[in-house]
């Protein structure tokens, strides 16, 4: 009997902006080919919740917008902002006492000073925040989806997806290690790239891009998701005569229940 691996808690963020072609654009990165999970794939910034995220959660002075959240929910949101900063340099935070998000110049200074050390584990995100007088803007995150890797997979994640409007003029850049490229791309172009082979898109990424592409602009996307109940998706894989199918809950809002995911290798 195959042992079921417990999923690791993780977060990912769809950073959004209104593109020049009147389409929503989202910040995405190409994962390094030598990374074990989703190598070479075009993905949103994100990663695992760690113990330092829980230390930040224990100090309400370090974040805004989390008063009603329990420890796990805080951990997912804090990890979302930390991973986004580590992987893109974009910082969803405010200077202490300010109602405005940190400006692009200051965010870049903080990234230049601390991002490499943070990625190498030489400094904690807690110290980055306290040394620079920053408060995490948890209220900028809008819960969007909740996916759990199917049972039977060797590596599993329990992942919350969040939407957030990209802070003005914070353009983002990949780190060159976990990710080798980064782009602002419309949902249409990303999906077309997945179909032509230009991009390698994981199944959850594809479904979330299709869903996001139905919204006309960032404001509408955020408003549509704010306060909406979220149905957890843990796909069930079945083999057919011609390949594989994934079944997900119809009520999760992905325009279907059974999806073909390619021929068996």
GROMACS .gro file of C-alpha atoms in nm:
model
  265
    1UNK     CA    1   0.000   0.000   0.000
    2UNK     CA    2   0.144   0.337  -0.104
    3UNK     CA    3   0.210   0.573   0.185
    4UNK     CA    4   0.032   0.907   0.146
    5UNK     CA    5   0.274   1.197   0.176
    6UNK     CA    6   0.148   1.486   0.387
    7UNK     CA    7   0.133   1.809   0.182
    8UNK     CA    8   0.355   2.105   0.270
    9UNK     CA    9   0.178   2.434   0.332
   10UNK     CA   10   0.250   2.682   0.052
   11UNK     CA   11   0.133   3.011  -0.096
   12UNK     CA   12   0.143   3.171  -0.437
   13UNK     CA   13   0.046   3.517  -0.562
   14UNK     CA   14  -0.103   3.634  -0.889
   15UNK     CA   15   0.040   3.987  -0.911
   16UNK     CA   16  -0.182   4.184  -1.147
   17UNK     CA   17  -0.167   4.502  -1.350
   18UNK     CA   18  -0.378   4.649  -1.629
   19UNK     CA   19  -0.182   4.610  -1.952
   20UNK     CA   20  -0.157   4.857  -2.237
   21UNK     CA   21  -0.371   4.631  -2.458
   22UNK     CA   22  -0.663   4.652  -2.212
   23UNK     CA   23  -0.595   4.302  -2.084
   24UNK     CA   24  -0.500   4.196  -1.734
   25UNK     CA   25  -0.131   4.113  -1.713
   26UNK     CA   26   0.017   3.885  -1.449
   27UNK     CA   27   0.377   3.852  -1.329
   28UNK     CA   28   0.515   3.506  -1.403
   29UNK     CA   29   0.852   3.333  -1.385
   30UNK     CA   30   1.021   3.037  -1.550
   31UNK     CA   31   1.143   2.794  -1.285
   32UNK     CA   32   1.501   2.672  -1.310
   33UNK     CA   33   1.537   2.346  -1.503
   34UNK     CA   34   1.733   2.185  -1.219
   35UNK     CA   35   1.461   2.243  -0.959
   36UNK     CA   36   1.285   1.922  -0.861
   37UNK     CA   37   0.925   2.048  -0.863
   38UNK     CA   38   0.778   2.200  -1.183
   39UNK     CA   39   1.121   2.250  -1.339
   40UNK     CA   40   1.112   2.476  -1.645
   41UNK     CA   41   0.747   2.568  -1.584
   42UNK     CA   42   0.595   2.916  -1.614
   43UNK     CA   43   0.451   2.986  -1.269
   44UNK     CA   44   0.341   3.259  -1.030
   45UNK     CA   45   0.576   3.357  -0.743
   46UNK     CA   46   0.532   3.137  -0.439
   47UNK     CA   47   0.669   2.872  -0.208
   48UNK     CA   48   0.641   2.696   0.126
   49UNK     CA   49   0.531   2.846   0.456
   50UNK     CA   50   0.824   2.837   0.702
   51UNK     CA   51   0.873   2.878   1.076
   52UNK     CA   52   0.986   3.240   1.038
   53UNK     CA   53   0.648   3.326   0.884
   54UNK     CA   54   0.487   3.204   1.205
   55UNK     CA   55   0.720   3.424   1.411
   56UNK     CA   56   0.600   3.726   1.215
   57UNK     CA   57   0.239   3.612   1.262
   58UNK     CA   58   0.293   3.626   1.639
   59UNK     CA   59   0.361   4.003   1.626
   60UNK     CA   60   0.057   4.201   1.498
   61UNK     CA   61   0.272   4.516   1.479
   62UNK     CA   62   0.440   4.366   1.172
   63UNK     CA   63   0.131   4.342   0.952
   64UNK     CA   64  -0.201   4.508   0.876
   65UNK     CA   65  -0.524   4.344   0.771
   66UNK     CA   66  -0.492   4.019   0.964
   67UNK     CA   67  -0.681   4.088   1.287
   68UNK     CA   68  -0.957   3.834   1.212
   69UNK     CA   69  -0.726   3.558   1.082
   70UNK     CA   70  -0.607   3.249   1.268
   71UNK     CA   71  -0.243   3.141   1.280
   72UNK     CA   72  -0.257   2.919   0.971
   73UNK     CA   73  -0.431   3.184   0.761
   74UNK     CA   74  -0.175   3.443   0.872
   75UNK     CA   75   0.108   3.205   0.784
   76UNK     CA   76  -0.023   3.154   0.430
   77UNK     CA   77  -0.049   3.531   0.371
   78UNK     CA   78   0.288   3.618   0.524
   79UNK     CA   79   0.455   3.342   0.322
   80UNK     CA   80   0.283   3.477   0.009
   81UNK     CA   81   0.436   3.822   0.056
   82UNK     CA   82   0.778   3.688   0.162
   83UNK     CA   83   0.802   3.447  -0.131
   84UNK     CA   84   0.692   3.720  -0.372
   85UNK     CA   85   0.968   3.946  -0.240
   86UNK     CA   86   1.229   3.669  -0.251
   87UNK     CA   87   1.139   3.561  -0.602
   88UNK     CA   88   1.050   3.891  -0.769
   89UNK     CA   89   1.174   4.176  -0.548
   90UNK     CA   90   0.819   4.314  -0.531
   91UNK     CA   91   0.729   4.413  -0.175
   92UNK     CA   92   0.368   4.430  -0.057
   93UNK     CA   93   0.432   4.638   0.254
   94UNK     CA   94   0.393   4.986   0.399
   95UNK     CA   95   0.634   5.201   0.596
   96UNK     CA   96   0.528   5.204   0.962
   97UNK     CA   97   0.259   5.465   1.017
   98UNK     CA   98   0.182   5.506   0.645
   99UNK     CA   99  -0.137   5.416   0.460
  100UNK     CA  100   0.048   5.399   0.127
  101UNK     CA  101   0.240   5.102  -0.006
  102UNK     CA  102   0.617   5.138  -0.006
  103UNK     CA  103   0.727   5.324  -0.320
  104UNK     CA  104   0.923   5.151  -0.593
  105UNK     CA  105   1.250   5.329  -0.515
  106UNK     CA  106   1.249   5.227  -0.148
  107UNK     CA  107   1.134   4.873  -0.228
  108UNK     CA  108   1.423   4.839  -0.471
  109UNK     CA  109   1.669   4.965  -0.209
  110UNK     CA  110   1.545   4.703   0.038
  111UNK     CA  111   1.562   4.430  -0.227
  112UNK     CA  112   1.914   4.532  -0.330
  113UNK     CA  113   2.032   4.531   0.032
  114UNK     CA  114   1.865   4.213   0.157
  115UNK     CA  115   1.713   3.991  -0.111
  116UNK     CA  116   2.022   3.781  -0.188
  117UNK     CA  117   2.096   3.723   0.182
  118UNK     CA  118   1.731   3.634   0.245
  119UNK     CA  119   1.732   3.379  -0.038
  120UNK     CA  120   2.054   3.228   0.099
  121UNK     CA  121   1.912   3.200   0.450
  122UNK     CA  122   2.161   3.449   0.594
  123UNK     CA  123   1.890   3.683   0.720
  124UNK     CA  124   1.526   3.641   0.818
  125UNK     CA  125   1.231   3.825   0.666
  126UNK     CA  126   1.145   3.933   1.021
  127UNK     CA  127   1.477   4.117   1.044
  128UNK     CA  128   1.434   4.272   0.699
  129UNK     CA  129   1.098   4.414   0.810
  130UNK     CA  130   1.210   4.541   1.149
  131UNK     CA  131   1.538   4.689   1.023
  132UNK     CA  132   1.354   4.880   0.750
  133UNK     CA  133   1.042   4.980   0.944
  134UNK     CA  134   0.803   4.788   0.720
  135UNK     CA  135   0.455   4.651   0.791
  136UNK     CA  136   0.324   4.373   0.567
  137UNK     CA  137   0.011   4.470   0.370
  138UNK     CA  138  -0.188   4.151   0.421
  139UNK     CA  139  -0.502   4.344   0.330
  140UNK     CA  140  -0.374   4.373  -0.028
  141UNK     CA  141  -0.410   3.995  -0.072
  142UNK     CA  142  -0.742   3.856  -0.192
  143UNK     CA  143  -0.786   3.477  -0.151
  144UNK     CA  144  -0.846   3.327  -0.496
  145UNK     CA  145  -0.808   2.949  -0.491
  146UNK     CA  146  -0.698   2.655  -0.276
  147UNK     CA  147  -0.534   2.353  -0.439
  148UNK     CA  148  -0.389   2.039  -0.282
  149UNK     CA  149  -0.161   1.805  -0.480
  150UNK     CA  150  -0.332   1.468  -0.544
  151UNK     CA  151  -0.269   1.180  -0.308
  152UNK     CA  152  -0.011   0.935  -0.437
  153UNK     CA  153   0.227   1.204  -0.565
  154UNK     CA  154   0.581   1.195  -0.418
  155UNK     CA  155   0.581   1.569  -0.346
  156UNK     CA  156   0.262   1.738  -0.233
  157UNK     CA  157   0.160   2.094  -0.153
  158UNK     CA  158  -0.142   2.249   0.019
  159UNK     CA  159  -0.140   2.582  -0.165
  160UNK     CA  160  -0.341   2.900  -0.129
  161UNK     CA  161  -0.350   3.129  -0.433
  162UNK     CA  162  -0.395   3.502  -0.373
  163UNK     CA  163  -0.463   3.794  -0.605
  164UNK     CA  164  -0.291   4.129  -0.550
  165UNK     CA  165  -0.260   4.445  -0.753
  166UNK     CA  166   0.109   4.505  -0.819
  167UNK     CA  167   0.234   4.813  -0.632
  168UNK     CA  168   0.280   5.107  -0.871
  169UNK     CA  169   0.609   5.098  -1.065
  170UNK     CA  170   0.738   4.788  -0.886
  171UNK     CA  171   0.819   4.590  -1.199
  172UNK     CA  172   0.979   4.277  -1.050
  173UNK     CA  173   1.273   4.065  -1.164
  174UNK     CA  174   1.358   3.696  -1.129
  175UNK     CA  175   1.641   3.592  -0.896
  176UNK     CA  176   1.842   3.398  -1.155
  177UNK     CA  177   1.856   3.093  -0.926
  178UNK     CA  178   1.513   2.943  -0.857
  179UNK     CA  179   1.384   3.117  -1.168
  180UNK     CA  180   1.566   3.195  -1.491
  181UNK     CA  181   1.327   3.441  -1.656
  182UNK     CA  182   1.031   3.661  -1.567
  183UNK     CA  183   0.766   3.839  -1.768
  184UNK     CA  184   0.451   4.043  -1.738
  185UNK     CA  185   0.214   3.853  -1.963
  186UNK     CA  186  -0.156   3.866  -2.045
  187UNK     CA  187  -0.357   3.559  -1.956
  188UNK     CA  188  -0.432   3.516  -2.327
  189UNK     CA  189  -0.064   3.517  -2.427
  190UNK     CA  190   0.033   3.281  -2.144
  191UNK     CA  191  -0.237   3.032  -2.242
  192UNK     CA  192  -0.152   3.055  -2.610
  193UNK     CA  193   0.211   2.988  -2.517
  194UNK     CA  194   0.104   2.681  -2.323
  195UNK     CA  195  -0.078   2.548  -2.628
  196UNK     CA  196   0.208   2.612  -2.872
  197UNK     CA  197   0.481   2.481  -2.643
  198UNK     CA  198   0.640   2.821  -2.583
  199UNK     CA  199   0.552   2.781  -2.214
  200UNK     CA  200   0.519   2.478  -1.988
  201UNK     CA  201   0.210   2.542  -1.775
  202UNK     CA  202   0.116   2.325  -1.475
  203UNK     CA  203  -0.251   2.223  -1.466
  204UNK     CA  204  -0.352   2.452  -1.173
  205UNK     CA  205  -0.173   2.745  -1.339
  206UNK     CA  206  -0.365   2.688  -1.663
  207UNK     CA  207  -0.701   2.667  -1.487
  208UNK     CA  208  -0.636   2.983  -1.285
  209UNK     CA  209  -0.521   3.176  -1.594
  210UNK     CA  210  -0.839   3.077  -1.782
  211UNK     CA  211  -1.052   3.186  -1.489
  212UNK     CA  212  -0.864   3.514  -1.445
  213UNK     CA  213  -0.888   3.589  -1.818
  214UNK     CA  214  -1.264   3.630  -1.790
  215UNK     CA  215  -1.216   3.952  -1.592
  216UNK     CA  216  -1.187   4.280  -1.787
  217UNK     CA  217  -0.943   4.453  -1.552
  218UNK     CA  218  -0.761   4.428  -1.219
  219UNK     CA  219  -1.029   4.611  -1.023
  220UNK     CA  220  -1.298   4.375  -1.148
  221UNK     CA  221  -1.087   4.067  -1.073
  222UNK     CA  222  -1.026   4.177  -0.715
  223UNK     CA  223  -1.388   4.277  -0.658
  224UNK     CA  224  -1.519   3.948  -0.801
  225UNK     CA  225  -1.301   3.739  -0.568
  226UNK     CA  226  -1.324   3.948  -0.251
  227UNK     CA  227  -1.540   3.767   0.003
  228UNK     CA  228  -1.622   3.477  -0.229
  229UNK     CA  229  -1.624   3.130  -0.072
  230UNK     CA  230  -1.346   2.907  -0.200
  231UNK     CA  231  -1.385   2.536  -0.277
  232UNK     CA  232  -1.071   2.332  -0.214
  233UNK     CA  233  -0.945   2.145  -0.520
  234UNK     CA  234  -0.758   1.816  -0.481
  235UNK     CA  235  -0.758   1.662  -0.829
  236UNK     CA  236  -0.819   1.290  -0.865
  237UNK     CA  237  -0.622   1.133  -1.151
  238UNK     CA  238  -0.754   0.842  -1.354
  239UNK     CA  239  -0.599   0.655  -1.644
  240UNK     CA  240  -0.803   0.606  -1.958
  241UNK     CA  241  -0.741   0.410  -2.277
  242UNK     CA  242  -0.581   0.714  -2.438
  243UNK     CA  243  -0.415   0.898  -2.148
  244UNK     CA  244  -0.497   1.060  -1.818
  245UNK     CA  245  -0.784   1.260  -1.680
  246UNK     CA  246  -0.810   1.485  -1.377
  247UNK     CA  247  -1.137   1.528  -1.193
  248UNK     CA  248  -1.195   1.839  -0.981
  249UNK     CA  249  -1.503   1.972  -0.799
  250UNK     CA  250  -1.741   2.136  -1.045
  251UNK     CA  251  -1.837   2.396  -0.784
  252UNK     CA  252  -1.476   2.519  -0.766
  253UNK     CA  253  -1.553   2.744  -1.063
  254UNK     CA  254  -1.319   2.614  -1.333
  255UNK     CA  255  -1.580   2.549  -1.605
  256UNK     CA  256  -1.574   2.177  -1.581
  257UNK     CA  257  -1.521   1.869  -1.373
  258UNK     CA  258  -1.314   1.630  -1.588
  259UNK     CA  259  -1.011   1.741  -1.787
  260UNK     CA  260  -0.785   1.546  -2.021
  261UNK     CA  261  -0.420   1.608  -1.932
  262UNK     CA  262  -0.231   1.429  -2.205
  263UNK     CA  263  -0.132   1.086  -2.328
  264UNK     CA  264   0.053   0.840  -2.110
  265UNK     CA  265   0.427   0.840  -2.166
   0.00000   0.00000   0.00000
